[in-house]
Amino acid sequence: MSLPLPSSDALAASQALQRMIAAEIADQGGAIPFSRFMELALYAPNLGYYSGGAAKLGRDGDFTTSPEISPLFGATLARAAAAIMAQSGPNIIEFGAGTGKLAHDVLTTLGELGVRIDSYTIIELSGELRARQQDALKDFPQVRWTHDFPDAFRGVVLANEVLDAMPVELVLRDGGRWQRQMVTVDAGRFAFAPGAPDAALLDQIARQIPDADTLQDGYLTEIHPVGCGFMRSLAQMFKGGKGAAILVDYGFPAHEYYFDERTSGTLMCHYRHHAHPDPFYLPGLQDITAHVDFTAMALAAHGAGLDVLGYMSQAAFLLAAGIGDLLLRTDPEDALRYLPQSKAVQKLVSPAEMGELFKVLIVGSGVDADPAIERADRSHKL
């Protein structure tokens, strides 16, 4: 690979993280599950990608998210959130708030709509991003930060590109059986090694992969126990209140995720706006993600007591929630202002851009989705 070289400080941080991971591998008898490697690479205190100090978003970061593309993304989510909060409570929790752009646009739009917000709580693991959020949101006294789920909650949960960054298990079909992909150290470098799956992982495979035992040898894919656990935690939080979670991410329903032809899974890494498949490249300096199995997320939420209120493409959601109306608030005759906004909206909704790859899953308790969003629902395809 030909990728940009890191600074000497960044390289030293990555090397320190590599030593930490290698020490844990040695302590665990020579191998750890890939899910644990991914957890450490992303979240090890002070050194992991999300817990360290490197810039992650924007021109100097590794990727760009929908809120960075257009303020109309957050404004549209605000309209959907307002309809839910009218049935639950004037509170929002956002997981992984990035630069704070989404929170800023949501709060600004809700203010314009005259919707009162008692609290906007951000659950953020990255110290670097939290500092950027605090600066971006200093004019909004409702915003606070925490690390924990509340015991009970009434309102709306927002999670944009959160599920894809949760650690996954890698599993490989070999000799008619499933192997758990482990990570070891070979000649001073991280490498994959085969391992036996435990009963819990075998059960997750059976529940998550349609016709799991018919896939061919050499088939590599991901299993999402952490993401499913997150959905169950949302359900527990809503048991003492009511509201809904709007989860936006890239992924597929199970019958599309586990195509016979998708033999290498969906794991992908992002470094300085370059995408590549090597999870062992400069741990701590690159993002590691996997597409979301939305069927597994919906089943986990439903099994824990939540209602599946909607599932649709990002394009269908944004259009149903009124992004077209918001765009037309700018006069199309004012080309200098309208054309950049129109181009950004096109990127968000175009099937060739983000419109179809990104999906929206809405789960909740004690509330109904807006009728326009209900009409766009495609949860029967999960």
mmCIF file of C-alpha atoms in Angstrom:
data_model
loop_
_atom_site.group_PDB
_atom_site.id
_atom_site.type_symbol
_atom_site.label_atom_id
_atom_site.label_comp_id
_atom_site.label_asym_id
_atom_site.label_seq_id
_atom_site.Cartn_x
_atom_site.Cartn_y
_atom_site.Cartn_z
ATOM 1 C CA MET A 1 0.000 0.000 0.000
ATOM 2 C CA SER A 2 1.052 3.577 -0.679
ATOM 3 C CA LEU A 3 -0.411 5.609 2.173
ATOM 4 C CA PRO A 4 0.594 8.947 3.756
ATOM 5 C CA LEU A 5 3.298 8.639 6.367
ATOM 6 C CA PRO A 6 2.396 9.560 9.958
ATOM 7 C CA SER A 7 4.248 12.134 12.011
ATOM 8 C CA SER A 8 6.954 10.915 14.379
ATOM 9 C CA ASP A 9 4.662 11.510 17.390
ATOM 10 C CA ALA A 10 1.794 9.605 15.789
ATOM 11 C CA LEU A 11 4.097 6.740 14.861
ATOM 12 C CA ALA A 12 5.428 6.585 18.422
ATOM 13 C CA ALA A 13 1.846 6.395 19.760
ATOM 14 C CA SER A 14 1.025 3.573 17.356
ATOM 15 C CA GLN A 15 4.150 1.691 18.369
ATOM 16 C CA ALA A 16 3.218 2.047 22.040
ATOM 17 C CA LEU A 17 -0.233 0.622 21.294
ATOM 18 C CA GLN A 18 1.308 -2.238 19.310
ATOM 19 C CA ARG A 19 3.478 -3.107 22.312
ATOM 20 C CA MET A 20 0.406 -3.047 24.580
ATOM 21 C CA ILE A 21 -1.527 -5.367 22.256
ATOM 22 C CA ALA A 22 1.446 -7.697 21.854
ATOM 23 C CA ALA A 23 1.810 -7.906 25.636
ATOM 24 C CA GLU A 24 -1.851 -8.887 26.008
ATOM 25 C CA ILE A 25 -1.447 -11.508 23.278
ATOM 26 C CA ALA A 26 1.498 -12.969 25.199
ATOM 27 C CA ASP A 27 -0.475 -12.893 28.472
ATOM 28 C CA GLN A 28 -3.355 -14.743 26.795
ATOM 29 C CA GLY A 29 -1.188 -17.597 25.609
ATOM 30 C CA GLY A 30 -0.254 -16.313 22.169
ATOM 31 C CA ALA A 31 -3.551 -15.186 20.601
ATOM 32 C CA ILE A 32 -6.593 -12.990 21.229
ATOM 33 C CA PRO A 33 -9.915 -12.845 19.335
ATOM 34 C CA PHE A 34 -10.006 -10.305 16.512
ATOM 35 C CA SER A 35 -12.839 -8.529 18.357
ATOM 36 C CA ARG A 36 -10.455 -7.839 21.233
ATOM 37 C CA PHE A 37 -7.752 -6.610 18.859
ATOM 38 C CA MET A 38 -10.275 -4.257 17.246
ATOM 39 C CA GLU A 39 -11.440 -3.050 20.663
ATOM 40 C CA LEU A 40 -7.882 -2.199 21.699
ATOM 41 C CA ALA A 41 -7.003 -0.631 18.342
ATOM 42 C CA LEU A 42 -9.994 1.678 18.568
ATOM 43 C CA TYR A 43 -10.550 2.239 22.296
ATOM 44 C CA ALA A 44 -7.414 1.481 24.357
ATOM 45 C CA PRO A 45 -7.096 4.364 26.841
ATOM 46 C CA ASN A 46 -5.084 7.292 25.423
ATOM 47 C CA LEU A 47 -3.755 5.214 22.500
ATOM 48 C CA GLY A 48 -6.738 3.777 20.623
ATOM 49 C CA TYR A 49 -8.043 5.464 17.499
ATOM 50 C CA TYR A 50 -11.119 6.913 19.221
ATOM 51 C CA SER A 51 -9.567 7.476 22.624
ATOM 52 C CA GLY A 52 -6.302 9.029 21.434
ATOM 53 C CA GLY A 53 -5.622 12.548 20.237
ATOM 54 C CA ALA A 54 -5.442 12.231 16.439
ATOM 55 C CA ALA A 55 -7.883 14.168 14.268
ATOM 56 C CA LYS A 56 -10.479 11.799 12.830
ATOM 57 C CA LEU A 57 -12.924 13.871 10.813
ATOM 58 C CA GLY A 58 -12.695 16.474 8.113
ATOM 59 C CA ARG A 59 -9.888 17.501 5.782
ATOM 60 C CA ASP A 60 -7.120 16.554 8.239
ATOM 61 C CA GLY A 61 -8.814 13.367 9.417
ATOM 62 C CA ASP A 62 -9.628 10.016 7.881
ATOM 63 C CA PHE A 63 -13.215 10.271 6.665
ATOM 64 C CA THR A 64 -16.175 12.634 6.307
ATOM 65 C CA THR A 65 -19.653 11.967 7.713
ATOM 66 C CA SER A 66 -23.090 13.153 6.631
ATOM 67 C CA PRO A 67 -23.332 16.044 9.151
ATOM 68 C CA GLU A 68 -20.086 17.437 7.704
ATOM 69 C CA ILE A 69 -21.519 17.331 4.180
ATOM 70 C CA SER A 70 -24.588 19.479 4.801
ATOM 71 C CA PRO A 71 -26.362 21.156 7.738
ATOM 72 C CA LEU A 72 -29.597 19.938 6.142
ATOM 73 C CA PHE A 73 -28.788 16.413 7.347
ATOM 74 C CA GLY A 74 -28.997 17.494 10.993
ATOM 75 C CA ALA A 75 -31.954 19.778 10.280
ATOM 76 C CA THR A 76 -33.861 16.837 8.793
ATOM 77 C CA LEU A 77 -33.043 14.590 11.759
ATOM 78 C CA ALA A 78 -34.267 17.386 14.032
ATOM 79 C CA ARG A 79 -37.670 17.313 12.376
ATOM 80 C CA ALA A 80 -37.933 13.538 12.859
ATOM 81 C CA ALA A 81 -36.729 13.876 16.453
ATOM 82 C CA ALA A 82 -39.274 16.597 17.223
ATOM 83 C CA ALA A 83 -42.150 14.293 16.247
ATOM 84 C CA ILE A 84 -40.858 11.594 18.611
ATOM 85 C CA MET A 85 -40.152 13.976 21.490
ATOM 86 C CA ALA A 86 -43.719 15.300 21.274
ATOM 87 C CA GLN A 87 -44.786 11.787 22.346
ATOM 88 C CA SER A 88 -42.032 11.153 24.923
ATOM 89 C CA GLY A 89 -39.900 13.927 26.401
ATOM 90 C CA PRO A 90 -37.722 16.928 25.433
ATOM 91 C CA ASN A 91 -34.430 15.085 25.741
ATOM 92 C CA ILE A 92 -31.810 13.816 23.284
ATOM 93 C CA ILE A 93 -28.871 11.467 23.719
ATOM 94 C CA GLU A 94 -26.288 11.348 20.947
ATOM 95 C CA PHE A 95 -23.700 8.591 20.787
ATOM 96 C CA GLY A 96 -20.370 9.414 19.160
ATOM 97 C CA ALA A 97 -21.082 13.040 18.307
ATOM 98 C CA GLY A 98 -18.057 13.574 16.050
ATOM 99 C CA THR A 99 -17.108 17.227 15.758
ATOM 100 C CA GLY A 100 -20.406 18.304 17.320
ATOM 101 C CA LYS A 101 -21.759 19.384 13.926
ATOM 102 C CA LEU A 102 -24.832 17.143 14.092
ATOM 103 C CA ALA A 103 -25.703 18.326 17.607
ATOM 104 C CA HIS A 104 -25.235 21.954 16.542
ATOM 105 C CA ASP A 105 -27.517 21.576 13.522
ATOM 106 C CA VAL A 106 -30.159 19.602 15.432
ATOM 107 C CA LEU A 107 -30.275 22.089 18.299
ATOM 108 C CA THR A 108 -30.297 25.071 15.938
ATOM 109 C CA THR A 109 -33.212 23.643 13.956
ATOM 110 C CA LEU A 110 -35.192 22.686 17.046
ATOM 111 C CA GLY A 111 -34.746 26.231 18.299
ATOM 112 C CA GLU A 112 -36.068 27.587 15.009
ATOM 113 C CA LEU A 113 -39.062 25.244 15.329
ATOM 114 C CA GLY A 114 -39.733 26.436 18.868
ATOM 115 C CA VAL A 115 -39.121 22.957 20.324
ATOM 116 C CA ARG A 116 -37.849 23.068 23.906
ATOM 117 C CA ILE A 117 -34.918 20.802 24.776
ATOM 118 C CA ASP A 118 -34.264 20.135 28.455
ATOM 119 C CA SER A 119 -31.120 18.076 27.902
ATOM 120 C CA TYR A 120 -28.814 17.059 25.064
ATOM 121 C CA THR A 121 -26.468 14.413 26.401
ATOM 122 C CA ILE A 122 -23.424 13.299 24.418
ATOM 123 C CA ILE A 123 -21.793 9.960 25.143
ATOM 124 C CA GLU A 124 -18.302 10.304 23.686
ATOM 125 C CA LEU A 125 -15.171 8.208 24.243
ATOM 126 C CA SER A 126 -12.724 10.369 22.280
ATOM 127 C CA GLY A 127 -11.043 13.109 24.264
ATOM 128 C CA GLU A 128 -10.014 14.918 21.062
ATOM 129 C CA LEU A 129 -13.554 14.881 19.697
ATOM 130 C CA ARG A 130 -15.062 15.835 23.049
ATOM 131 C CA ALA A 131 -12.871 18.955 23.131
ATOM 132 C CA ARG A 132 -14.025 19.884 19.602
ATOM 133 C CA GLN A 133 -17.639 19.299 20.618
ATOM 134 C CA GLN A 134 -17.326 21.504 23.682
ATOM 135 C CA ASP A 135 -16.025 24.338 21.534
ATOM 136 C CA ALA A 136 -18.682 23.871 18.824
ATOM 137 C CA LEU A 137 -21.542 23.669 21.339
ATOM 138 C CA LYS A 138 -20.529 26.311 23.875
ATOM 139 C CA ASP A 139 -23.637 28.374 23.067
ATOM 140 C CA PHE A 140 -26.034 25.536 23.967
ATOM 141 C CA PRO A 141 -26.388 25.212 27.763
ATOM 142 C CA GLN A 142 -28.523 22.053 27.428
ATOM 143 C CA VAL A 143 -25.501 20.013 26.326
ATOM 144 C CA ARG A 144 -23.633 17.810 28.758
ATOM 145 C CA TRP A 145 -21.250 14.889 28.441
ATOM 146 C CA THR A 146 -21.184 11.495 30.100
ATOM 147 C CA HIS A 147 -19.800 7.988 29.583
ATOM 148 C CA ASP A 148 -22.794 5.970 30.766
ATOM 149 C CA PHE A 149 -26.302 4.996 29.681
ATOM 150 C CA PRO A 150 -28.968 6.493 31.957
ATOM 151 C CA ASP A 151 -31.092 4.021 33.909
ATOM 152 C CA ALA A 152 -34.242 5.364 32.241
ATOM 153 C CA PHE A 153 -34.846 7.801 29.427
ATOM 154 C CA ARG A 154 -37.681 9.674 27.703
ATOM 155 C CA GLY A 155 -36.797 11.206 24.355
ATOM 156 C CA VAL A 156 -34.699 10.509 21.278
ATOM 157 C CA VAL A 157 -31.392 8.722 20.800
ATOM 158 C CA LEU A 158 -29.268 9.666 17.776
ATOM 159 C CA ALA A 159 -26.433 7.462 16.537
ATOM 160 C CA ASN A 160 -24.820 8.369 13.228
ATOM 161 C CA GLU A 161 -22.078 5.950 12.140
ATOM 162 C CA VAL A 162 -21.753 4.401 15.585
ATOM 163 C CA LEU A 163 -22.653 0.743 15.034
ATOM 164 C CA ASP A 164 -20.025 0.304 12.304
ATOM 165 C CA ALA A 165 -17.231 1.147 14.755
ATOM 166 C CA MET A 166 -18.217 -1.479 17.322
ATOM 167 C CA PRO A 167 -15.837 -4.464 17.546
ATOM 168 C CA VAL A 168 -16.827 -7.483 15.473
ATOM 169 C CA GLU A 169 -15.876 -11.127 15.505
ATOM 170 C CA LEU A 170 -14.323 -12.438 12.302
ATOM 171 C CA VAL A 171 -15.340 -15.998 11.468
ATOM 172 C CA LEU A 172 -14.070 -18.253 8.691
ATOM 173 C CA ARG A 173 -15.677 -21.317 7.178
ATOM 174 C CA ASP A 174 -13.078 -24.078 6.943
ATOM 175 C CA GLY A 175 -13.475 -27.831 6.565
ATOM 176 C CA GLY A 176 -17.237 -27.534 6.917
ATOM 177 C CA ARG A 177 -16.893 -25.775 10.298
ATOM 178 C CA TRP A 178 -16.698 -22.210 11.538
ATOM 179 C CA GLN A 179 -13.399 -20.933 12.933
ATOM 180 C CA ARG A 180 -12.931 -17.858 15.054
ATOM 181 C CA GLN A 181 -10.230 -15.579 13.647
ATOM 182 C CA MET A 182 -7.623 -14.883 16.290
ATOM 183 C CA VAL A 183 -4.741 -12.405 16.250
ATOM 184 C CA THR A 184 -1.223 -13.508 17.063
ATOM 185 C CA VAL A 185 2.302 -12.137 16.627
ATOM 186 C CA ASP A 186 4.359 -13.725 13.869
ATOM 187 C CA ALA A 187 7.926 -12.532 13.161
ATOM 188 C CA GLY A 188 7.208 -9.300 14.989
ATOM 189 C CA ARG A 189 4.000 -8.560 13.102
ATOM 190 C CA PHE A 190 0.333 -9.095 13.878
ATOM 191 C CA ALA A 191 -1.201 -11.944 11.921
ATOM 192 C CA PHE A 192 -4.371 -14.027 11.842
ATOM 193 C CA ALA A 193 -4.493 -17.488 13.370
ATOM 194 C CA PRO A 194 -7.359 -20.006 13.523
ATOM 195 C CA GLY A 195 -9.237 -20.566 16.773
ATOM 196 C CA ALA A 196 -12.186 -22.588 18.001
ATOM 197 C CA PRO A 197 -15.424 -20.639 18.526
ATOM 198 C CA ASP A 198 -17.091 -20.960 21.900
ATOM 199 C CA ALA A 199 -20.754 -21.919 22.326
ATOM 200 C CA ALA A 200 -21.906 -18.291 22.525
ATOM 201 C CA LEU A 201 -20.231 -17.415 19.226
ATOM 202 C CA LEU A 202 -21.625 -20.519 17.515
ATOM 203 C CA ASP A 203 -25.087 -19.550 18.721
ATOM 204 C CA GLN A 204 -24.602 -15.997 17.397
ATOM 205 C CA ILE A 205 -23.476 -17.391 14.027
ATOM 206 C CA ALA A 206 -26.554 -19.613 13.816
ATOM 207 C CA ARG A 207 -28.870 -16.705 14.668
ATOM 208 C CA GLN A 208 -27.196 -14.095 12.497
ATOM 209 C CA ILE A 209 -26.185 -15.869 9.262
ATOM 210 C CA PRO A 210 -28.989 -17.330 7.127
ATOM 211 C CA ASP A 211 -28.115 -20.898 6.054
ATOM 212 C CA ALA A 212 -24.784 -20.575 7.859
ATOM 213 C CA ASP A 213 -23.815 -24.211 7.339
ATOM 214 C CA THR A 214 -24.263 -24.071 3.554
ATOM 215 C CA LEU A 215 -21.604 -21.422 2.889
ATOM 216 C CA GLN A 216 -18.447 -22.591 1.142
ATOM 217 C CA ASP A 217 -15.053 -23.130 2.712
ATOM 218 C CA GLY A 218 -12.974 -19.982 2.708
ATOM 219 C CA TYR A 219 -15.985 -17.755 3.417
ATOM 220 C CA LEU A 220 -14.902 -14.951 5.792
ATOM 221 C CA THR A 221 -17.418 -12.639 7.442
ATOM 222 C CA GLU A 222 -18.307 -10.669 10.566
ATOM 223 C CA ILE A 223 -20.520 -11.363 13.555
ATOM 224 C CA HIS A 224 -21.793 -8.420 15.632
ATOM 225 C CA PRO A 225 -22.233 -9.386 19.312
ATOM 226 C CA VAL A 226 -21.225 -5.927 20.595
ATOM 227 C CA GLY A 227 -23.681 -4.166 18.295
ATOM 228 C CA CYS A 228 -26.447 -6.549 19.384
ATOM 229 C CA GLY A 229 -25.529 -5.868 23.006
ATOM 230 C CA PHE A 230 -25.799 -2.132 22.340
ATOM 231 C CA MET A 231 -29.337 -2.622 21.030
ATOM 232 C CA ARG A 232 -30.272 -4.560 24.157
ATOM 233 C CA SER A 233 -28.846 -1.745 26.292
ATOM 234 C CA LEU A 234 -31.063 0.730 24.448
ATOM 235 C CA ALA A 235 -34.049 -1.483 25.214
ATOM 236 C CA GLN A 236 -33.138 -1.581 28.896
ATOM 237 C CA MET A 237 -32.847 2.200 28.962
ATOM 238 C CA PHE A 238 -36.264 2.700 27.368
ATOM 239 C CA LYS A 239 -37.962 0.245 29.736
ATOM 240 C CA GLY A 240 -38.114 2.967 32.363
ATOM 241 C CA GLY A 241 -39.331 5.611 29.909
ATOM 242 C CA LYS A 242 -40.325 5.935 26.303
ATOM 243 C CA GLY A 243 -38.979 7.290 23.061
ATOM 244 C CA ALA A 244 -37.010 6.065 20.075
ATOM 245 C CA ALA A 245 -33.514 5.644 18.708
ATOM 246 C CA ILE A 246 -32.624 6.734 15.164
ATOM 247 C CA LEU A 247 -29.571 4.813 13.982
ATOM 248 C CA VAL A 248 -27.899 5.782 10.705
ATOM 249 C CA ASP A 249 -25.122 3.662 9.239
ATOM 250 C CA TYR A 250 -23.902 1.768 6.212
ATOM 251 C CA GLY A 251 -24.880 -1.865 5.956
ATOM 252 C CA PHE A 252 -27.363 -4.428 4.716
ATOM 253 C CA PRO A 253 -30.122 -6.755 5.867
ATOM 254 C CA ALA A 254 -28.870 -10.294 6.513
ATOM 255 C CA HIS A 255 -29.986 -11.749 3.184
ATOM 256 C CA GLU A 256 -27.814 -9.160 1.400
ATOM 257 C CA TYR A 257 -24.967 -9.145 3.929
ATOM 258 C CA TYR A 258 -24.220 -12.859 3.617
ATOM 259 C CA PHE A 259 -24.220 -13.228 -0.142
ATOM 260 C CA ASP A 260 -22.441 -16.355 -1.378
ATOM 261 C CA GLU A 261 -20.194 -14.066 -3.419
ATOM 262 C CA ARG A 262 -19.221 -11.780 -0.500
ATOM 263 C CA THR A 263 -16.496 -14.195 0.584
ATOM 264 C CA SER A 264 -14.197 -11.640 2.231
ATOM 265 C CA GLY A 265 -16.701 -9.904 4.486
ATOM 266 C CA THR A 266 -17.009 -6.130 4.760
ATOM 267 C CA LEU A 267 -14.182 -5.154 7.139
ATOM 268 C CA MET A 268 -12.561 -1.920 5.991
ATOM 269 C CA CYS A 269 -10.024 0.559 7.341
ATOM 270 C CA HIS A 270 -9.818 4.324 6.805
ATOM 271 C CA TYR A 271 -6.587 6.300 7.046
ATOM 272 C CA ARG A 272 -6.230 9.897 5.839
ATOM 273 C CA HIS A 273 -9.125 9.531 3.380
ATOM 274 C CA HIS A 274 -7.713 6.284 2.000
ATOM 275 C CA ALA A 275 -9.732 3.060 2.343
ATOM 276 C CA HIS A 276 -7.898 -0.275 2.557
ATOM 277 C CA PRO A 277 -8.481 -3.762 4.022
ATOM 278 C CA ASP A 278 -5.497 -4.221 6.409
ATOM 279 C CA PRO A 279 -6.594 -3.960 10.078
ATOM 280 C CA PHE A 280 -2.998 -4.354 11.270
ATOM 281 C CA TYR A 281 -1.702 -1.191 9.584
ATOM 282 C CA LEU A 282 -0.631 1.416 12.178
ATOM 283 C CA PRO A 283 -2.999 0.420 15.007
ATOM 284 C CA GLY A 284 -4.423 3.465 16.728
ATOM 285 C CA LEU A 285 -3.975 5.730 13.711
ATOM 286 C CA GLN A 286 -6.682 4.304 11.466
ATOM 287 C CA ASP A 287 -10.373 3.578 11.779
ATOM 288 C CA ILE A 288 -11.490 -0.064 11.533
ATOM 289 C CA THR A 289 -15.112 -0.629 10.565
ATOM 290 C CA ALA A 290 -17.534 -3.274 9.375
ATOM 291 C CA HIS A 291 -20.863 -2.860 7.632
ATOM 292 C CA VAL A 292 -23.866 -3.270 9.906
ATOM 293 C CA ASP A 293 -26.138 -6.312 9.783
ATOM 294 C CA PHE A 294 -29.398 -4.437 10.261
ATOM 295 C CA THR A 295 -31.410 -7.631 10.575
ATOM 296 C CA ALA A 296 -29.313 -8.632 13.590
ATOM 297 C CA MET A 297 -29.718 -5.155 15.121
ATOM 298 C CA ALA A 298 -33.479 -5.154 14.632
ATOM 299 C CA LEU A 299 -33.880 -8.677 16.021
ATOM 300 C CA ALA A 300 -31.761 -7.830 19.073
ATOM 301 C CA ALA A 301 -33.868 -4.720 19.742
ATOM 302 C CA HIS A 302 -37.164 -6.532 19.207
ATOM 303 C CA GLY A 303 -36.066 -9.494 21.307
ATOM 304 C CA ALA A 304 -35.281 -7.107 24.172
ATOM 305 C CA GLY A 305 -38.709 -5.476 24.019
ATOM 306 C CA LEU A 306 -38.424 -2.577 21.574
ATOM 307 C CA ASP A 307 -40.678 -1.963 18.583
ATOM 308 C CA VAL A 308 -39.100 -1.708 15.135
ATOM 309 C CA LEU A 309 -40.631 1.583 13.970
ATOM 310 C CA GLY A 310 -38.889 1.815 10.628
ATOM 311 C CA TYR A 311 -36.092 0.614 8.386
ATOM 312 C CA MET A 312 -35.252 2.289 5.095
ATOM 313 C CA SER A 313 -32.462 3.715 2.992
ATOM 314 C CA GLN A 314 -30.954 7.025 4.044
ATOM 315 C CA ALA A 315 -32.418 8.578 0.901
ATOM 316 C CA ALA A 316 -35.941 7.382 1.734
ATOM 317 C CA PHE A 317 -35.639 8.606 5.321
ATOM 318 C CA LEU A 318 -34.298 12.052 4.456
ATOM 319 C CA LEU A 319 -36.888 12.596 1.741
ATOM 320 C CA ALA A 320 -39.736 11.404 3.980
ATOM 321 C CA ALA A 321 -38.528 13.625 6.812
ATOM 322 C CA GLY A 322 -38.523 16.680 4.570
ATOM 323 C CA ILE A 323 -35.003 17.400 3.334
ATOM 324 C CA GLY A 324 -36.453 18.534 0.003
ATOM 325 C CA ASP A 325 -38.605 21.148 1.717
ATOM 326 C CA LEU A 326 -35.612 22.352 3.708
ATOM 327 C CA LEU A 327 -33.524 22.673 0.553
ATOM 328 C CA LEU A 328 -36.212 24.751 -1.142
ATOM 329 C CA ARG A 329 -36.039 27.320 1.638
ATOM 330 C CA THR A 330 -33.099 28.570 -0.411
ATOM 331 C CA ASP A 331 -34.312 30.173 -3.638
ATOM 332 C CA PRO A 332 -33.146 28.051 -6.624
ATOM 333 C CA GLU A 333 -32.687 31.311 -8.524
ATOM 334 C CA ASP A 334 -29.953 32.212 -6.026
ATOM 335 C CA ALA A 335 -27.445 29.896 -7.696
ATOM 336 C CA LEU A 336 -24.508 30.929 -5.510
ATOM 337 C CA ARG A 337 -26.273 29.641 -2.387
ATOM 338 C CA TYR A 338 -28.599 27.009 -3.818
ATOM 339 C CA LEU A 339 -26.247 24.960 -6.012
ATOM 340 C CA PRO A 340 -23.762 23.984 -3.238
ATOM 341 C CA GLN A 341 -26.647 22.945 -0.995
ATOM 342 C CA SER A 342 -28.306 21.008 -3.813
ATOM 343 C CA LYS A 343 -25.042 19.226 -4.592
ATOM 344 C CA ALA A 344 -24.617 18.256 -0.934
ATOM 345 C CA VAL A 345 -28.173 16.929 -0.709
ATOM 346 C CA GLN A 346 -27.581 14.955 -3.904
ATOM 347 C CA LYS A 347 -24.586 13.277 -2.251
ATOM 348 C CA LEU A 348 -26.728 12.350 0.766
ATOM 349 C CA VAL A 349 -29.616 10.863 -1.237
ATOM 350 C CA SER A 350 -28.145 9.658 -4.534
ATOM 351 C CA PRO A 351 -28.085 5.844 -4.954
ATOM 352 C CA ALA A 352 -24.600 6.248 -6.427
ATOM 353 C CA GLU A 353 -23.372 8.095 -3.321
ATOM 354 C CA MET A 354 -24.727 7.602 0.237
ATOM 355 C CA GLY A 355 -28.445 7.305 -0.420
ATOM 356 C CA GLU A 356 -28.723 3.518 -0.726
ATOM 357 C CA LEU A 357 -25.635 2.165 1.046
ATOM 358 C CA PHE A 358 -26.566 4.026 4.238
ATOM 359 C CA LYS A 359 -29.666 2.827 6.053
ATOM 360 C CA VAL A 360 -31.798 4.165 8.897
ATOM 361 C CA LEU A 361 -33.166 1.897 11.616
ATOM 362 C CA ILE A 362 -35.664 3.347 14.092
ATOM 363 C CA VAL A 363 -36.529 1.386 17.225
ATOM 364 C CA GLY A 364 -38.469 2.557 20.235
ATOM 365 C CA SER A 365 -41.030 2.093 22.945
ATOM 366 C CA GLY A 366 -44.384 3.790 23.516
ATOM 367 C CA VAL A 367 -44.181 6.077 20.463
ATOM 368 C CA ASP A 368 -45.179 6.028 16.800
ATOM 369 C CA ALA A 369 -43.132 7.056 13.802
ATOM 370 C CA ASP A 370 -44.226 10.038 11.737
ATOM 371 C CA PRO A 371 -46.758 8.931 9.075
ATOM 372 C CA ALA A 372 -44.423 9.937 6.218
ATOM 373 C CA ILE A 373 -41.664 7.794 7.680
ATOM 374 C CA GLU A 374 -44.103 4.927 8.227
ATOM 375 C CA ARG A 375 -44.949 5.056 4.531
ATOM 376 C CA ALA A 376 -41.241 4.767 3.666
ATOM 377 C CA ASP A 377 -40.763 1.783 5.985
ATOM 378 C CA ARG A 378 -39.148 -1.313 4.466
ATOM 379 C CA SER A 379 -38.691 -3.358 7.642
ATOM 380 C CA HIS A 380 -40.339 -6.308 5.865
ATOM 381 C CA LYS A 381 -37.051 -6.577 3.939
ATOM 382 C CA LEU A 382 -35.003 -7.212 7.097
#
